[in-house]
Amino acid sequence: MDRRLFLKYGSLSSVALPFILRGEVQDYFGMEPSSYTYSSDTNTLCVFIKPLEKYSYEDIAVILSDSGFEGADITFRKNGLILPEKASIELPKLVNVFQKKGLSIPMAVTGIDDADTPGTEDQIHLMADSGIRYYRLGYFEYDKNISIQKNLDQFKKKLSRLEALNTRHKIHGAIQNHVGTGLGASIWDAWYIIKDFDPNYIGFQYDIRHAMAEGMSSWSLGLKLILEYVFTTCIKDFTWKQDGKQFKPVSVPLGDGIVDFGKYFEIISEAPHKGPVSIHYEYPILTKEQQEKDMKEQVKNVISILKHDLEAYKSFKSNK
């Protein structure tokens, strides 16, 4: 749903959304879904909600608002904050709670990887009608039994069908780069596939932490290559930890690691699209002792941690 419409009819959200979910948007708002326009969500600062999933919607809203964030990057997937099979009820509830705190939900992390999977279009439709303009696709893993080229051809066919769905619902779906051997880890393979798609509907969610872990010296080339398709970004830091004879990347608070945020912000500032930013907290945000405290005390401690990384992010960006 257009965010301006949602705010206008916010007090009626519990009534309006059931009509929307049944596809009766034109009857309720007097307009066709295809005529919707979304706010740009320019640089909206969001929290990736994964480490907060155990808290109530109300507590999460308080945590985000009191930490100084503007919105949320929600988990809308199996074992996430919003389960796909319960989303028609739970997502409107979450939107309503966040709205009362002045928070938006411009983006979501999903398990969507195939337009032909039952329920995929329902999930996309629901996100779009709830004001979510951007979503992260599920992971695409290479089949070791076929060639790299055949894998890429299959990925492209899947993404082509998803592009059609996204175009229909006016929503942007993105591949995320993640350390490992999946599609997008090297950046170049994802670019090879999506360069022929409309970046408004199929793009790339750039993760500087995973990019540097995969290419300490070459990551900037990959970012420059795919920059046109980057609408959303992930922010986190890491360092290397030795495990036997191997070194593994370990996530740490922003500023405690080795990510070159100066160079990152220099390049990303040239991106033609300025979508929402998702700050990830992939390190333990509470100690074992803090986790044993009552909920009120836990929320207070979480807010302190979230504020730290938010201020670090703002500092890095201003000093680019």
mmCIF file of C-alpha atoms in Angstrom:
data_model
loop_
_atom_site.group_PDB
_atom_site.id
_atom_site.type_symbol
_atom_site.label_atom_id
_atom_site.label_comp_id
_atom_site.label_asym_id
_atom_site.label_seq_id
_atom_site.Cartn_x
_atom_site.Cartn_y
_atom_site.Cartn_z
ATOM 1 C CA MET A 1 0.000 0.000 0.000
ATOM 2 C CA ASP A 2 1.212 3.502 -0.681
ATOM 3 C CA ARG A 3 2.636 4.814 2.603
ATOM 4 C CA ARG A 4 0.754 8.094 2.274
ATOM 5 C CA LEU A 5 -2.495 6.212 1.884
ATOM 6 C CA PHE A 6 -1.648 4.024 4.846
ATOM 7 C CA LEU A 7 -1.035 7.010 7.065
ATOM 8 C CA LYS A 8 -4.200 8.686 5.827
ATOM 9 C CA TYR A 9 -6.307 5.653 6.608
ATOM 10 C CA GLY A 10 -4.175 4.450 9.531
ATOM 11 C CA SER A 11 -7.027 4.515 12.009
ATOM 12 C CA LEU A 12 -8.958 2.226 9.684
ATOM 13 C CA SER A 13 -6.078 -0.174 9.068
ATOM 14 C CA SER A 14 -7.730 -3.092 10.840
ATOM 15 C CA VAL A 15 -10.695 -2.669 8.532
ATOM 16 C CA ALA A 16 -8.890 -1.749 5.342
ATOM 17 C CA LEU A 17 -6.262 -4.474 5.252
ATOM 18 C CA PRO A 18 -8.661 -7.429 5.131
ATOM 19 C CA PHE A 19 -10.217 -5.850 2.032
ATOM 20 C CA ILE A 20 -6.768 -5.332 0.564
ATOM 21 C CA LEU A 21 -5.763 -8.927 1.212
ATOM 22 C CA ARG A 22 -8.854 -10.100 -0.660
ATOM 23 C CA GLY A 23 -7.869 -7.984 -3.650
ATOM 24 C CA GLU A 24 -10.634 -5.418 -3.140
ATOM 25 C CA VAL A 25 -8.311 -2.413 -3.103
ATOM 26 C CA GLN A 26 -10.163 -0.566 -5.849
ATOM 27 C CA ASP A 27 -13.470 -0.820 -3.965
ATOM 28 C CA TYR A 28 -11.943 0.448 -0.723
ATOM 29 C CA PHE A 29 -9.533 3.125 -1.871
ATOM 30 C CA GLY A 30 -11.079 3.910 -5.246
ATOM 31 C CA MET A 31 -7.932 3.146 -7.199
ATOM 32 C CA GLU A 32 -6.326 0.286 -9.069
ATOM 33 C CA PRO A 33 -3.282 -1.438 -7.524
ATOM 34 C CA SER A 34 -1.304 -0.649 -10.684
ATOM 35 C CA SER A 35 -1.673 3.067 -10.024
ATOM 36 C CA TYR A 36 0.062 2.916 -6.648
ATOM 37 C CA THR A 37 3.223 4.938 -6.130
ATOM 38 C CA TYR A 38 5.660 4.169 -3.348
ATOM 39 C CA SER A 39 7.779 6.565 -1.351
ATOM 40 C CA SER A 40 11.447 6.201 -2.188
ATOM 41 C CA ASP A 41 12.412 5.225 1.370
ATOM 42 C CA THR A 42 15.599 7.150 0.663
ATOM 43 C CA ASN A 43 18.306 5.992 3.088
ATOM 44 C CA THR A 44 15.717 4.958 5.703
ATOM 45 C CA LEU A 45 17.756 3.498 8.562
ATOM 46 C CA CYS A 46 16.436 0.070 9.519
ATOM 47 C CA VAL A 47 17.350 -2.726 11.893
ATOM 48 C CA PHE A 48 17.516 -6.281 10.591
ATOM 49 C CA ILE A 49 15.005 -7.758 12.995
ATOM 50 C CA LYS A 50 16.471 -11.276 13.319
ATOM 51 C CA PRO A 51 18.071 -10.864 16.789
ATOM 52 C CA LEU A 52 14.863 -9.275 18.116
ATOM 53 C CA GLU A 53 12.427 -11.989 17.036
ATOM 54 C CA LYS A 54 11.841 -13.234 20.584
ATOM 55 C CA TYR A 55 10.353 -9.900 21.658
ATOM 56 C CA SER A 56 6.751 -8.768 21.207
ATOM 57 C CA TYR A 57 5.797 -6.431 18.372
ATOM 58 C CA GLU A 58 5.346 -3.665 20.928
ATOM 59 C CA ASP A 59 8.759 -4.244 22.497
ATOM 60 C CA ILE A 60 10.446 -4.300 19.093
ATOM 61 C CA ALA A 61 8.764 -1.023 18.182
ATOM 62 C CA VAL A 62 10.002 0.556 21.433
ATOM 63 C CA ILE A 63 13.526 -0.776 20.875
ATOM 64 C CA LEU A 64 13.729 0.607 17.335
ATOM 65 C CA SER A 65 12.132 3.936 18.141
ATOM 66 C CA ASP A 66 14.144 4.594 21.305
ATOM 67 C CA SER A 67 17.355 3.548 19.560
ATOM 68 C CA GLY A 68 16.854 6.231 16.919
ATOM 69 C CA PHE A 69 15.971 4.036 13.954
ATOM 70 C CA GLU A 70 13.320 4.899 11.378
ATOM 71 C CA GLY A 71 12.181 1.468 10.297
ATOM 72 C CA ALA A 72 12.640 -2.287 10.238
ATOM 73 C CA ASP A 73 14.007 -4.893 7.890
ATOM 74 C CA ILE A 74 11.689 -7.705 8.947
ATOM 75 C CA THR A 75 12.100 -11.462 8.578
ATOM 76 C CA PHE A 76 9.172 -12.721 6.518
ATOM 77 C CA ARG A 77 10.069 -16.367 6.107
ATOM 78 C CA LYS A 78 10.063 -19.780 7.735
ATOM 79 C CA ASN A 79 11.087 -19.389 11.402
ATOM 80 C CA GLY A 80 11.047 -15.594 11.002
ATOM 81 C CA LEU A 81 9.186 -12.865 12.870
ATOM 82 C CA ILE A 82 6.349 -13.134 10.325
ATOM 83 C CA LEU A 83 5.570 -16.646 9.124
ATOM 84 C CA PRO A 84 4.265 -16.796 5.534
ATOM 85 C CA GLU A 85 1.332 -19.026 6.518
ATOM 86 C CA LYS A 86 0.207 -16.513 9.180
ATOM 87 C CA ALA A 87 1.182 -13.328 7.389
ATOM 88 C CA SER A 88 -2.304 -12.241 6.311
ATOM 89 C CA ILE A 89 -3.116 -11.768 10.018
ATOM 90 C CA GLU A 90 0.272 -10.995 11.585
ATOM 91 C CA LEU A 91 1.742 -8.556 9.060
ATOM 92 C CA PRO A 92 -1.146 -6.050 9.380
ATOM 93 C CA LYS A 93 -0.779 -6.274 13.174
ATOM 94 C CA LEU A 94 2.929 -5.520 12.954
ATOM 95 C CA VAL A 95 2.401 -2.632 10.536
ATOM 96 C CA ASN A 96 -0.187 -1.130 12.873
ATOM 97 C CA VAL A 97 2.049 -1.407 15.965
ATOM 98 C CA PHE A 98 5.010 0.126 14.139
ATOM 99 C CA GLN A 99 2.895 2.900 12.661
ATOM 100 C CA LYS A 100 1.917 4.041 16.157
ATOM 101 C CA LYS A 101 5.619 4.535 16.901
ATOM 102 C CA GLY A 102 6.239 6.376 13.633
ATOM 103 C CA LEU A 103 8.203 3.441 12.189
ATOM 104 C CA SER A 104 8.066 2.151 8.629
ATOM 105 C CA ILE A 105 8.689 -1.317 7.204
ATOM 106 C CA PRO A 106 10.240 -0.610 3.804
ATOM 107 C CA MET A 107 12.043 -3.944 3.453
ATOM 108 C CA ALA A 108 11.844 -7.633 4.305
ATOM 109 C CA VAL A 109 14.002 -10.749 4.170
ATOM 110 C CA THR A 110 12.230 -13.722 2.600
ATOM 111 C CA GLY A 111 12.830 -17.253 1.425
ATOM 112 C CA ILE A 112 11.348 -16.521 -2.005
ATOM 113 C CA ASP A 113 13.371 -18.150 -4.784
ATOM 114 C CA ASP A 114 10.845 -19.458 -7.307
ATOM 115 C CA ALA A 115 7.714 -17.850 -8.751
ATOM 116 C CA ASP A 116 6.188 -21.294 -9.232
ATOM 117 C CA THR A 117 6.337 -22.242 -5.548
ATOM 118 C CA PRO A 118 2.802 -22.226 -4.081
ATOM 119 C CA GLY A 119 2.191 -19.092 -2.066
ATOM 120 C CA THR A 120 4.954 -17.016 -3.646
ATOM 121 C CA GLU A 121 2.695 -14.530 -5.375
ATOM 122 C CA ASP A 122 0.508 -14.269 -2.271
ATOM 123 C CA GLN A 123 3.584 -13.276 -0.234
ATOM 124 C CA ILE A 124 4.681 -10.704 -2.808
ATOM 125 C CA HIS A 125 1.161 -9.296 -3.058
ATOM 126 C CA LEU A 126 0.877 -9.009 0.720
ATOM 127 C CA MET A 127 4.239 -7.254 1.073
ATOM 128 C CA ALA A 128 3.403 -4.755 -1.646
ATOM 129 C CA ASP A 129 -0.021 -4.008 -0.178
ATOM 130 C CA SER A 130 1.525 -3.542 3.273
ATOM 131 C CA GLY A 131 3.941 -0.853 2.076
ATOM 132 C CA ILE A 132 7.028 -3.061 1.788
ATOM 133 C CA ARG A 133 8.787 -1.837 -1.344
ATOM 134 C CA TYR A 134 11.910 -4.004 -1.192
ATOM 135 C CA TYR A 135 12.466 -7.642 -0.307
ATOM 136 C CA ARG A 136 15.479 -9.892 -0.200
ATOM 137 C CA LEU A 137 15.241 -13.131 -2.120
ATOM 138 C CA GLY A 138 16.119 -16.511 -0.671
ATOM 139 C CA TYR A 139 19.515 -18.025 -1.389
ATOM 140 C CA PHE A 140 20.335 -19.676 -4.707
ATOM 141 C CA GLU A 141 22.796 -22.539 -4.366
ATOM 142 C CA TYR A 142 24.796 -24.041 -7.221
ATOM 143 C CA ASP A 143 23.992 -27.605 -8.279
ATOM 144 C CA LYS A 144 27.338 -29.426 -8.273
ATOM 145 C CA ASN A 145 26.037 -32.001 -10.755
ATOM 146 C CA ILE A 146 25.808 -29.523 -13.631
ATOM 147 C CA SER A 147 28.148 -26.924 -15.083
ATOM 148 C CA ILE A 148 28.426 -23.363 -13.810
ATOM 149 C CA GLN A 149 26.938 -22.092 -17.068
ATOM 150 C CA LYS A 150 23.911 -24.375 -16.769
ATOM 151 C CA ASN A 151 23.429 -23.214 -13.194
ATOM 152 C CA LEU A 152 23.497 -19.607 -14.316
ATOM 153 C CA ASP A 153 20.984 -20.357 -17.067
ATOM 154 C CA GLN A 154 18.628 -21.950 -14.535
ATOM 155 C CA PHE A 155 19.029 -19.067 -12.090
ATOM 156 C CA LYS A 156 18.220 -16.618 -14.857
ATOM 157 C CA LYS A 157 15.008 -18.446 -15.775
ATOM 158 C CA LYS A 158 13.854 -18.410 -12.154
ATOM 159 C CA LEU A 159 14.668 -14.732 -11.745
ATOM 160 C CA SER A 160 12.929 -13.890 -15.006
ATOM 161 C CA ARG A 161 9.682 -15.345 -13.661
ATOM 162 C CA LEU A 162 10.162 -13.478 -10.380
ATOM 163 C CA GLU A 163 10.804 -10.261 -12.278
ATOM 164 C CA ALA A 164 7.406 -10.668 -13.933
ATOM 165 C CA LEU A 165 5.706 -11.070 -10.534
ATOM 166 C CA ASN A 166 7.588 -8.124 -9.053
ATOM 167 C CA THR A 167 6.667 -5.948 -12.014
ATOM 168 C CA ARG A 168 3.017 -6.869 -11.591
ATOM 169 C CA HIS A 169 3.070 -5.889 -7.918
ATOM 170 C CA LYS A 170 5.533 -2.995 -8.214
ATOM 171 C CA ILE A 171 8.066 -4.371 -5.748
ATOM 172 C CA HIS A 172 11.838 -4.826 -5.868
ATOM 173 C CA GLY A 173 13.403 -8.235 -5.162
ATOM 174 C CA ALA A 174 17.141 -8.513 -4.518
ATOM 175 C CA ILE A 175 19.897 -11.096 -4.377
ATOM 176 C CA GLN A 176 22.182 -10.639 -1.368
ATOM 177 C CA ASN A 177 25.880 -11.447 -1.454
ATOM 178 C CA HIS A 178 26.827 -13.833 1.311
ATOM 179 C CA VAL A 179 30.175 -15.418 2.061
ATOM 180 C CA GLY A 180 30.358 -18.925 0.602
ATOM 181 C CA THR A 181 29.627 -20.490 -2.760
ATOM 182 C CA GLY A 182 26.043 -19.384 -3.411
ATOM 183 C CA LEU A 183 24.902 -17.083 -6.189
ATOM 184 C CA GLY A 184 26.135 -13.544 -5.571
ATOM 185 C CA ALA A 185 29.054 -14.362 -3.269
ATOM 186 C CA SER A 186 31.497 -13.350 -5.989
ATOM 187 C CA ILE A 187 29.234 -10.507 -7.224
ATOM 188 C CA TRP A 188 30.182 -11.130 -10.858
ATOM 189 C CA ASP A 189 27.892 -14.142 -11.276
ATOM 190 C CA ALA A 190 24.863 -12.199 -10.011
ATOM 191 C CA TRP A 191 25.684 -9.266 -12.293
ATOM 192 C CA TYR A 192 25.966 -11.627 -15.266
ATOM 193 C CA ILE A 193 22.372 -12.729 -14.653
ATOM 194 C CA ILE A 194 20.603 -9.536 -13.604
ATOM 195 C CA LYS A 195 22.239 -7.166 -16.095
ATOM 196 C CA ASP A 196 19.444 -7.968 -18.530
ATOM 197 C CA PHE A 197 16.651 -7.297 -16.006
ATOM 198 C CA ASP A 198 14.901 -4.095 -14.992
ATOM 199 C CA PRO A 199 16.702 -2.977 -11.800
ATOM 200 C CA ASN A 200 13.426 -1.598 -10.435
ATOM 201 C CA TYR A 201 12.186 -5.154 -9.997
ATOM 202 C CA ILE A 202 15.241 -7.411 -9.741
ATOM 203 C CA GLY A 203 18.362 -6.064 -8.098
ATOM 204 C CA PHE A 204 21.127 -6.630 -5.600
ATOM 205 C CA GLN A 205 21.296 -6.104 -1.835
ATOM 206 C CA TYR A 206 24.924 -5.275 -1.175
ATOM 207 C CA ASP A 207 26.528 -6.521 2.034
ATOM 208 C CA ILE A 208 29.949 -4.931 2.622
ATOM 209 C CA ARG A 209 30.859 -7.363 5.406
ATOM 210 C CA HIS A 210 30.409 -10.421 3.222
ATOM 211 C CA ALA A 211 31.950 -8.700 0.210
ATOM 212 C CA MET A 212 35.182 -7.951 2.080
ATOM 213 C CA ALA A 213 35.284 -11.429 3.588
ATOM 214 C CA GLU A 214 35.189 -12.847 0.053
ATOM 215 C CA GLY A 215 37.522 -10.333 -1.580
ATOM 216 C CA MET A 216 39.603 -8.254 0.808
ATOM 217 C CA SER A 217 41.288 -6.346 -2.008
ATOM 218 C CA SER A 218 38.909 -6.738 -4.954
ATOM 219 C CA TRP A 219 35.512 -6.051 -3.359
ATOM 220 C CA SER A 220 35.399 -2.473 -4.656
ATOM 221 C CA LEU A 221 35.418 -3.705 -8.263
ATOM 222 C CA GLY A 222 32.377 -5.863 -7.636
ATOM 223 C CA LEU A 223 30.503 -3.007 -5.976
ATOM 224 C CA LYS A 224 31.262 -0.631 -8.847
ATOM 225 C CA LEU A 225 30.150 -3.274 -11.353
ATOM 226 C CA ILE A 226 26.765 -3.918 -9.756
ATOM 227 C CA LEU A 227 26.111 -0.410 -8.418
ATOM 228 C CA GLU A 228 23.225 0.286 -10.823
ATOM 229 C CA TYR A 229 21.296 -2.643 -9.325
ATOM 230 C CA VAL A 230 21.901 -1.786 -5.660
ATOM 231 C CA PHE A 231 18.743 -0.363 -4.103
ATOM 232 C CA THR A 232 19.209 -1.718 -0.566
ATOM 233 C CA THR A 233 22.318 -2.269 1.542
ATOM 234 C CA CYS A 234 23.395 -4.223 4.635
ATOM 235 C CA ILE A 235 25.789 -2.751 7.181
ATOM 236 C CA LYS A 236 27.911 -4.832 9.546
ATOM 237 C CA ASP A 237 31.535 -5.297 10.567
ATOM 238 C CA PHE A 238 33.800 -8.309 11.038
ATOM 239 C CA THR A 239 37.274 -9.486 11.849
ATOM 240 C CA TRP A 240 39.198 -12.696 11.214
ATOM 241 C CA LYS A 241 39.463 -15.451 13.823
ATOM 242 C CA GLN A 242 41.814 -18.385 13.517
ATOM 243 C CA ASP A 243 40.212 -21.807 13.862
ATOM 244 C CA GLY A 244 42.918 -24.437 13.592
ATOM 245 C CA LYS A 245 44.630 -23.828 10.260
ATOM 246 C CA GLN A 246 41.758 -21.751 8.900
ATOM 247 C CA PHE A 247 40.727 -18.153 9.388
ATOM 248 C CA LYS A 248 36.999 -17.456 9.615
ATOM 249 C CA PRO A 249 35.116 -14.146 9.524
ATOM 250 C CA VAL A 250 33.459 -13.233 12.817
ATOM 251 C CA SER A 251 30.897 -10.435 13.111
ATOM 252 C CA VAL A 252 31.643 -7.659 15.630
ATOM 253 C CA PRO A 253 30.139 -4.260 16.565
ATOM 254 C CA LEU A 254 30.615 -1.512 13.987
ATOM 255 C CA GLY A 255 34.067 0.010 14.320
ATOM 256 C CA ASP A 256 35.580 -3.001 16.082
ATOM 257 C CA GLY A 257 36.347 -4.805 12.838
ATOM 258 C CA ILE A 258 38.251 -4.348 9.605
ATOM 259 C CA VAL A 259 35.592 -3.213 7.124
ATOM 260 C CA ASP A 260 36.832 -0.220 5.122
ATOM 261 C CA PHE A 261 33.771 1.974 5.596
ATOM 262 C CA GLY A 262 35.579 5.037 4.259
ATOM 263 C CA LYS A 263 36.079 3.478 0.840
ATOM 264 C CA TYR A 264 32.666 1.817 0.969
ATOM 265 C CA PHE A 265 30.780 5.085 1.505
ATOM 266 C CA GLU A 266 32.879 6.785 -1.143
ATOM 267 C CA ILE A 267 31.682 4.246 -3.730
ATOM 268 C CA ILE A 268 28.117 3.699 -2.534
ATOM 269 C CA SER A 269 27.464 7.447 -2.551
ATOM 270 C CA GLU A 270 27.634 7.226 -6.356
ATOM 271 C CA ALA A 271 24.811 4.664 -6.509
ATOM 272 C CA PRO A 272 21.904 5.966 -8.634
ATOM 273 C CA HIS A 273 19.352 4.528 -6.184
ATOM 274 C CA LYS A 274 19.127 5.478 -2.505
ATOM 275 C CA GLY A 275 16.943 2.856 -0.870
ATOM 276 C CA PRO A 276 16.734 1.778 2.781
ATOM 277 C CA VAL A 277 19.791 0.750 4.787
ATOM 278 C CA SER A 278 19.669 -2.316 7.030
ATOM 279 C CA ILE A 279 22.061 -2.448 9.993
ATOM 280 C CA HIS A 280 22.672 -6.036 11.088
ATOM 281 C CA TYR A 281 23.562 -7.196 14.579
ATOM 282 C CA GLU A 282 25.058 -10.617 13.973
ATOM 283 C CA TYR A 283 27.094 -10.719 17.144
ATOM 284 C CA PRO A 284 25.573 -11.527 20.582
ATOM 285 C CA ILE A 285 23.744 -8.359 21.604
ATOM 286 C CA LEU A 286 23.192 -9.503 25.192
ATOM 287 C CA THR A 287 25.468 -11.377 27.556
ATOM 288 C CA LYS A 288 24.224 -14.550 29.228
ATOM 289 C CA GLU A 289 23.745 -12.572 32.423
ATOM 290 C CA GLN A 290 21.730 -9.862 30.650
ATOM 291 C CA GLN A 291 19.503 -12.490 29.025
ATOM 292 C CA GLU A 292 18.458 -13.633 32.494
ATOM 293 C CA LYS A 293 17.166 -10.175 33.414
ATOM 294 C CA ASP A 294 13.482 -9.262 33.202
ATOM 295 C CA MET A 295 12.108 -8.088 29.867
ATOM 296 C CA LYS A 296 12.205 -4.399 30.757
ATOM 297 C CA GLU A 297 15.899 -4.578 31.623
ATOM 298 C CA GLN A 298 16.662 -6.608 28.487
ATOM 299 C CA VAL A 299 14.970 -4.022 26.287
ATOM 300 C CA LYS A 300 17.010 -1.273 27.953
ATOM 301 C CA ASN A 301 20.266 -3.120 27.262
ATOM 302 C CA VAL A 302 19.324 -3.897 23.658
ATOM 303 C CA ILE A 303 18.566 -0.225 23.008
ATOM 304 C CA SER A 304 22.041 0.691 24.234
ATOM 305 C CA ILE A 305 23.696 -1.786 21.841
ATOM 306 C CA LEU A 306 21.611 -0.678 18.865
ATOM 307 C CA LYS A 307 22.415 2.970 19.544
ATOM 308 C CA HIS A 308 26.144 2.200 19.511
ATOM 309 C CA ASP A 309 26.161 0.786 15.986
ATOM 310 C CA LEU A 310 23.767 3.432 14.695
ATOM 311 C CA GLU A 311 26.053 6.216 15.903
ATOM 312 C CA ALA A 312 29.073 4.419 14.452
ATOM 313 C CA TYR A 313 27.301 4.154 11.094
ATOM 314 C CA LYS A 314 26.465 7.859 11.091
ATOM 315 C CA SER A 315 30.050 8.717 11.999
ATOM 316 C CA PHE A 316 31.509 6.582 9.197
ATOM 317 C CA LYS A 317 29.102 8.056 6.672
ATOM 318 C CA SER A 318 29.763 11.659 7.650
ATOM 319 C CA ASN A 319 33.521 11.113 7.418
ATOM 320 C CA LYS A 320 33.499 9.488 3.985
#
